[in-house]
Amino acid sequence: DTAVSQTPKYLVTQMGNDKSIKCEQNLGHDTMYWYKQDSKKFLKIMFSYNNKELIINETVPNRFSPKSPDKAHLNLHINSLELGDSAVYFCASSQDGQGNYGYTFGSGTRLTVV
Amino acid sequence: SQKIEQNSEALNIQEGKTATLTCNYTNYSPAYLQWYRQDPGRGPVFLLLIRENEKEKRKERLKVTFDTTLKQSLFHITASQPADSATYLCALGGRRGKFQFGAGTQVVVTP
């Protein structure tokens, strides 16, 4: 019973392509997030959604567009991929949107742009 | 700018000893501080949360302290075991629920 599942786990693609990463949570949480972990291992928040509504939108290139069809799903679409987009992308969810119970993370999607 | 510092050098410790990790921060007044464990190729796993008005929190062999004057949190693993080997991340959050993560400290427990 995977709580937060994201697909694919690995994604290798060429510069300029458009790709999507999907995320689903079966925890009944209202809030979902996308984080980026760079080569220095810093986890940086990109977006958060609460019940399909965008709450946090950090300084992220507008080539990145999140989409939440329902509160259990938060997908990430990336246009015109660049070499610098290579990183591990984590989806997460939280029970209350305030972090009182911590975040539940997916296992990550390793994106490599060549 | 807000900064979170965790020791970038791996902490090598013998089984049975107590591992102590530090999380220092500047230009920040967090309402909450969380600690996570991350294994290679996996997502972080939530361990503990401590609030700004709490000095100490415990969970099994884990203990977290939070000193808002020193702007520091200490994370202790007592009676460490090889299975505790992982990277441990601290994350600081404000009241809007947005958390900022440190880069983590790797712990290696040898038998």
CSV table of C-alpha atoms in Angstrom, one decimal:
chain,number,residue,atom,x,y,z
A,1,ASP,CA,0.0,0.0,0.0
A,2,THR,CA,2.1,2.9,-1.3
A,3,ALA,CA,1.0,6.1,0.4
A,4,VAL,CA,2.5,8.6,-2.1
A,5,SER,CA,3.4,7.1,-5.4
A,6,GLN,CA,5.0,8.9,-8.3
A,7,THR,CA,5.8,7.8,-11.8
A,8,PRO,CA,8.1,7.3,-13.5
A,9,LYS,CA,11.0,6.6,-11.1
A,10,TYR,CA,13.6,7.4,-13.8
A,11,LEU,CA,13.3,9.7,-16.7
A,12,VAL,CA,16.0,10.3,-19.3
A,13,THR,CA,15.2,12.8,-22.0
A,14,GLN,CA,16.7,15.2,-24.4
A,15,MET,CA,16.9,19.0,-24.1
A,16,GLY,CA,13.9,20.7,-25.5
A,17,ASN,CA,11.5,17.9,-24.8
A,18,ASP,CA,8.3,18.2,-22.8
A,19,LYS,CA,7.7,15.6,-20.0
A,20,SER,CA,5.3,14.9,-17.2
A,21,ILE,CA,5.7,13.3,-13.7
A,22,LYS,CA,2.6,11.9,-12.1
A,23,CYS,CA,1.8,11.7,-8.3
A,24,GLU,CA,-1.0,10.1,-6.4
A,25,GLN,CA,-1.6,9.8,-2.7
A,26,ASN,CA,-4.1,7.5,-1.0
A,27,LEU,CA,-3.8,9.0,2.5
A,28,GLY,CA,-6.8,11.3,2.2
A,29,HIS,CA,-4.5,14.4,2.7
A,30,ASP,CA,-5.7,17.7,1.5
A,31,THR,CA,-2.3,19.2,0.7
A,32,MET,CA,0.2,18.0,-1.9
A,33,TYR,CA,3.6,19.4,-2.8
A,34,TRP,CA,6.4,19.2,-5.4
A,35,TYR,CA,10.0,19.4,-4.2
A,36,LYS,CA,13.2,19.4,-6.2
A,37,GLN,CA,16.4,17.9,-4.7
A,38,ASP,CA,19.5,19.1,-6.5
A,39,SER,CA,23.0,17.6,-6.7
A,40,LYS,CA,23.9,19.2,-3.3
A,41,LYS,CA,20.9,17.4,-1.7
A,42,PHE,CA,19.0,20.5,-0.9
A,43,LEU,CA,15.2,19.9,-1.0
A,44,LYS,CA,13.5,23.0,-2.3
A,45,ILE,CA,9.8,23.5,-2.5
A,46,MET,CA,8.3,24.3,-5.9
A,47,PHE,CA,4.6,24.2,-5.5
A,48,SER,CA,1.9,23.2,-3.0
A,49,TYR,CA,-1.8,22.6,-3.6
A,50,ASN,CA,-4.6,22.4,-1.1
A,51,ASN,CA,-7.7,20.6,-2.3
A,52,LYS,CA,-6.8,21.4,-5.9
A,53,GLU,CA,-6.1,25.1,-5.2
A,54,LEU,CA,-2.5,26.4,-5.7
A,55,ILE,CA,-1.2,27.7,-2.4
A,56,ILE,CA,2.6,28.0,-2.8
A,57,ASN,CA,4.3,28.9,-6.0
A,58,GLU,CA,8.0,29.4,-5.5
A,59,THR,CA,10.3,31.1,-7.9
A,60,VAL,CA,10.2,28.4,-10.5
A,61,PRO,CA,10.5,28.9,-14.3
A,62,ASN,CA,7.1,29.0,-15.9
A,63,ARG,CA,8.2,26.0,-18.0
A,64,PHE,CA,7.1,24.1,-14.9
A,65,SER,CA,3.3,23.7,-14.5
A,66,PRO,CA,1.6,21.7,-11.8
A,67,LYS,CA,-1.9,20.3,-12.4
A,68,SER,CA,-4.2,18.9,-9.7
A,69,PRO,CA,-7.2,17.2,-11.2
A,70,ASP,CA,-8.4,16.2,-7.8
A,71,LYS,CA,-7.0,16.3,-4.3
A,72,ALA,CA,-5.4,12.9,-4.5
A,73,HIS,CA,-3.4,13.8,-7.6
A,74,LEU,CA,-0.7,16.4,-8.4
A,75,ASN,CA,1.1,16.1,-11.6
A,76,LEU,CA,4.1,18.1,-12.8
A,77,HIS,CA,4.5,19.1,-16.4
A,78,ILE,CA,7.8,20.5,-17.7
A,79,ASN,CA,8.2,22.2,-21.1
A,80,SER,CA,11.3,22.7,-23.1
A,81,LEU,CA,13.6,20.8,-20.7
A,82,GLU,CA,17.0,22.2,-20.0
A,83,LEU,CA,20.2,20.5,-18.7
A,84,GLY,CA,19.8,22.4,-15.4
A,85,ASP,CA,16.4,20.7,-14.8
A,86,SER,CA,18.3,17.4,-14.0
A,87,ALA,CA,17.5,16.6,-10.4
A,88,VAL,CA,15.3,14.3,-8.3
A,89,TYR,CA,11.7,15.5,-8.0
A,90,PHE,CA,9.7,14.5,-5.0
A,91,CYS,CA,6.0,14.6,-4.5
A,92,ALA,CA,4.7,14.9,-0.9
A,93,SER,CA,1.5,15.3,0.9
A,94,SER,CA,0.5,16.5,4.4
A,95,GLN,CA,-2.5,16.0,6.6
A,96,ASP,CA,-3.1,19.6,7.6
A,97,GLY,CA,-1.1,21.8,5.2
A,98,GLN,CA,0.9,23.2,8.2
A,99,GLY,CA,3.4,20.4,8.7
A,100,ASN,CA,2.2,19.5,12.2
A,101,TYR,CA,2.3,15.8,11.2
A,102,GLY,CA,5.2,16.0,8.8
A,103,TYR,CA,5.2,15.4,5.1
A,104,THR,CA,4.8,12.0,3.5
A,105,PHE,CA,7.2,11.8,0.5
A,106,GLY,CA,7.1,9.7,-2.6
A,107,SER,CA,10.2,7.8,-3.6
A,108,GLY,CA,11.2,10.4,-6.2
A,109,THR,CA,11.7,10.7,-9.9
A,110,ARG,CA,15.2,11.1,-11.1
A,111,LEU,CA,15.1,13.3,-14.2
A,112,THR,CA,18.2,13.4,-16.4
A,113,VAL,CA,18.3,15.8,-19.3
A,114,VAL,CA,20.9,15.1,-21.9
B,1,SER,CA,18.9,35.5,3.5
B,2,GLN,CA,17.6,32.5,5.5
B,3,LYS,CA,20.2,29.8,6.0
B,4,ILE,CA,20.1,26.3,7.4
B,5,GLU,CA,23.3,24.5,8.2
B,6,GLN,CA,23.9,20.9,8.9
B,7,ASN,CA,27.3,19.3,9.1
B,8,SER,CA,28.2,18.2,5.6
B,9,GLU,CA,30.8,15.7,6.9
B,10,ALA,CA,29.5,12.2,7.5
B,11,LEU,CA,29.2,11.2,11.2
B,12,ASN,CA,30.9,7.8,11.7
B,13,ILE,CA,29.9,6.2,15.0
B,14,GLN,CA,30.2,2.9,16.6
B,15,GLU,CA,27.2,0.7,17.3
B,16,GLY,CA,25.7,1.4,20.8
B,17,LYS,CA,27.0,4.9,21.0
B,18,THR,CA,24.9,8.1,20.8
B,19,ALA,CA,24.9,10.0,17.5
B,20,THR,CA,24.4,13.8,17.8
B,21,LEU,CA,23.6,15.9,14.8
B,22,THR,CA,23.2,19.7,14.7
B,23,CYS,CA,21.0,22.0,12.7
B,24,ASN,CA,21.8,25.7,12.9
B,25,TYR,CA,19.9,28.4,11.3
B,26,THR,CA,20.2,32.2,10.7
B,27,ASN,CA,17.8,34.9,9.7
B,28,TYR,CA,14.9,32.7,10.5
B,29,SER,CA,12.3,32.5,13.3
B,30,PRO,CA,10.7,29.1,12.7
B,31,ALA,CA,7.5,28.0,14.4
B,32,TYR,CA,8.3,24.4,13.8
B,33,LEU,CA,11.3,22.2,13.2
B,34,GLN,CA,11.1,18.8,11.7
B,35,TRP,CA,13.6,16.0,11.4
B,36,TYR,CA,13.6,13.4,8.6
B,37,ARG,CA,15.5,10.3,7.6
B,38,GLN,CA,16.5,9.7,4.0
B,39,ASP,CA,17.9,6.5,2.6
B,40,PRO,CA,19.7,6.4,-0.8
B,41,GLY,CA,17.2,6.4,-3.7
B,42,ARG,CA,14.3,7.0,-1.4
B,43,GLY,CA,12.2,9.9,-0.2
B,44,PRO,CA,12.6,11.5,3.2
B,45,VAL,CA,10.7,9.9,6.0
B,46,PHE,CA,9.3,12.1,8.8
B,47,LEU,CA,10.6,11.4,12.3
B,48,LEU,CA,9.8,14.2,14.7
B,49,LEU,CA,8.4,17.7,14.9
B,50,ILE,CA,9.2,20.2,17.7
B,51,ARG,CA,7.5,23.5,18.1
B,52,GLU,CA,9.2,26.8,19.0
B,53,ASN,CA,7.7,26.7,22.6
B,54,GLU,CA,9.1,23.2,23.2
B,55,LYS,CA,12.6,22.5,24.5
B,56,GLU,CA,12.7,18.7,23.9
B,57,LYS,CA,10.9,15.9,22.2
B,58,ARG,CA,11.5,12.2,22.4
B,59,LYS,CA,10.4,9.2,20.3
B,60,GLU,CA,11.8,5.8,21.2
B,61,ARG,CA,15.6,6.1,20.8
B,62,LEU,CA,15.4,9.6,19.2
B,63,LYS,CA,15.6,12.9,21.0
B,64,VAL,CA,15.3,16.4,19.6
B,65,THR,CA,16.1,19.7,21.3
B,66,PHE,CA,15.2,23.2,20.0
B,67,ASP,CA,17.0,26.3,21.3
B,68,THR,CA,15.5,29.4,19.7
B,69,THR,CA,18.1,31.6,21.5
B,70,LEU,CA,21.0,29.7,20.0
B,71,LYS,CA,19.0,29.1,16.8
B,72,GLN,CA,19.9,25.5,16.9
B,73,SER,CA,18.4,22.0,17.1
B,74,LEU,CA,20.2,18.9,18.2
B,75,PHE,CA,19.1,15.4,17.1
B,76,HIS,CA,20.3,12.5,19.1
B,77,ILE,CA,20.1,8.8,18.3
B,78,THR,CA,20.8,6.8,21.4
B,79,ALA,CA,22.1,3.2,21.4
B,80,SER,CA,22.7,3.5,17.6
B,81,GLN,CA,22.4,0.5,15.4
B,82,PRO,CA,23.8,-0.1,11.8
B,83,ALA,CA,20.1,0.2,10.6
B,84,ASP,CA,20.2,3.8,11.7
B,85,SER,CA,22.8,4.6,8.9
B,86,ALA,CA,21.1,7.1,6.7
B,87,THR,CA,21.1,10.9,5.9
B,88,TYR,CA,19.2,13.0,8.4
B,89,LEU,CA,17.6,16.2,7.3
B,90,CYS,CA,16.2,19.1,9.4
B,91,ALA,CA,13.5,21.3,8.1
B,92,LEU,CA,12.3,24.6,9.4
B,93,GLY,CA,8.8,25.9,8.9
B,94,GLY,CA,6.8,29.0,9.5
B,95,ARG,CA,3.1,29.3,10.2
B,96,ARG,CA,2.1,29.1,6.6
B,97,GLY,CA,3.3,25.5,6.4
B,98,LYS,CA,6.2,26.2,4.1
B,99,PHE,CA,9.3,24.3,5.2
B,100,GLN,CA,12.9,24.9,4.2
B,101,PHE,CA,15.2,21.9,4.4
B,102,GLY,CA,18.9,21.6,5.3
B,103,ALA,CA,21.2,19.5,3.1
B,104,GLY,CA,21.4,16.8,5.7
B,105,THR,CA,24.1,14.9,7.6
B,106,GLN,CA,25.0,11.3,6.7
B,107,VAL,CA,25.3,9.0,9.7
B,108,VAL,CA,27.3,5.7,9.4
B,109,VAL,CA,27.0,3.3,12.3
B,110,THR,CA,29.5,0.5,12.3
B,111,PRO,CA,29.2,-2.8,14.2
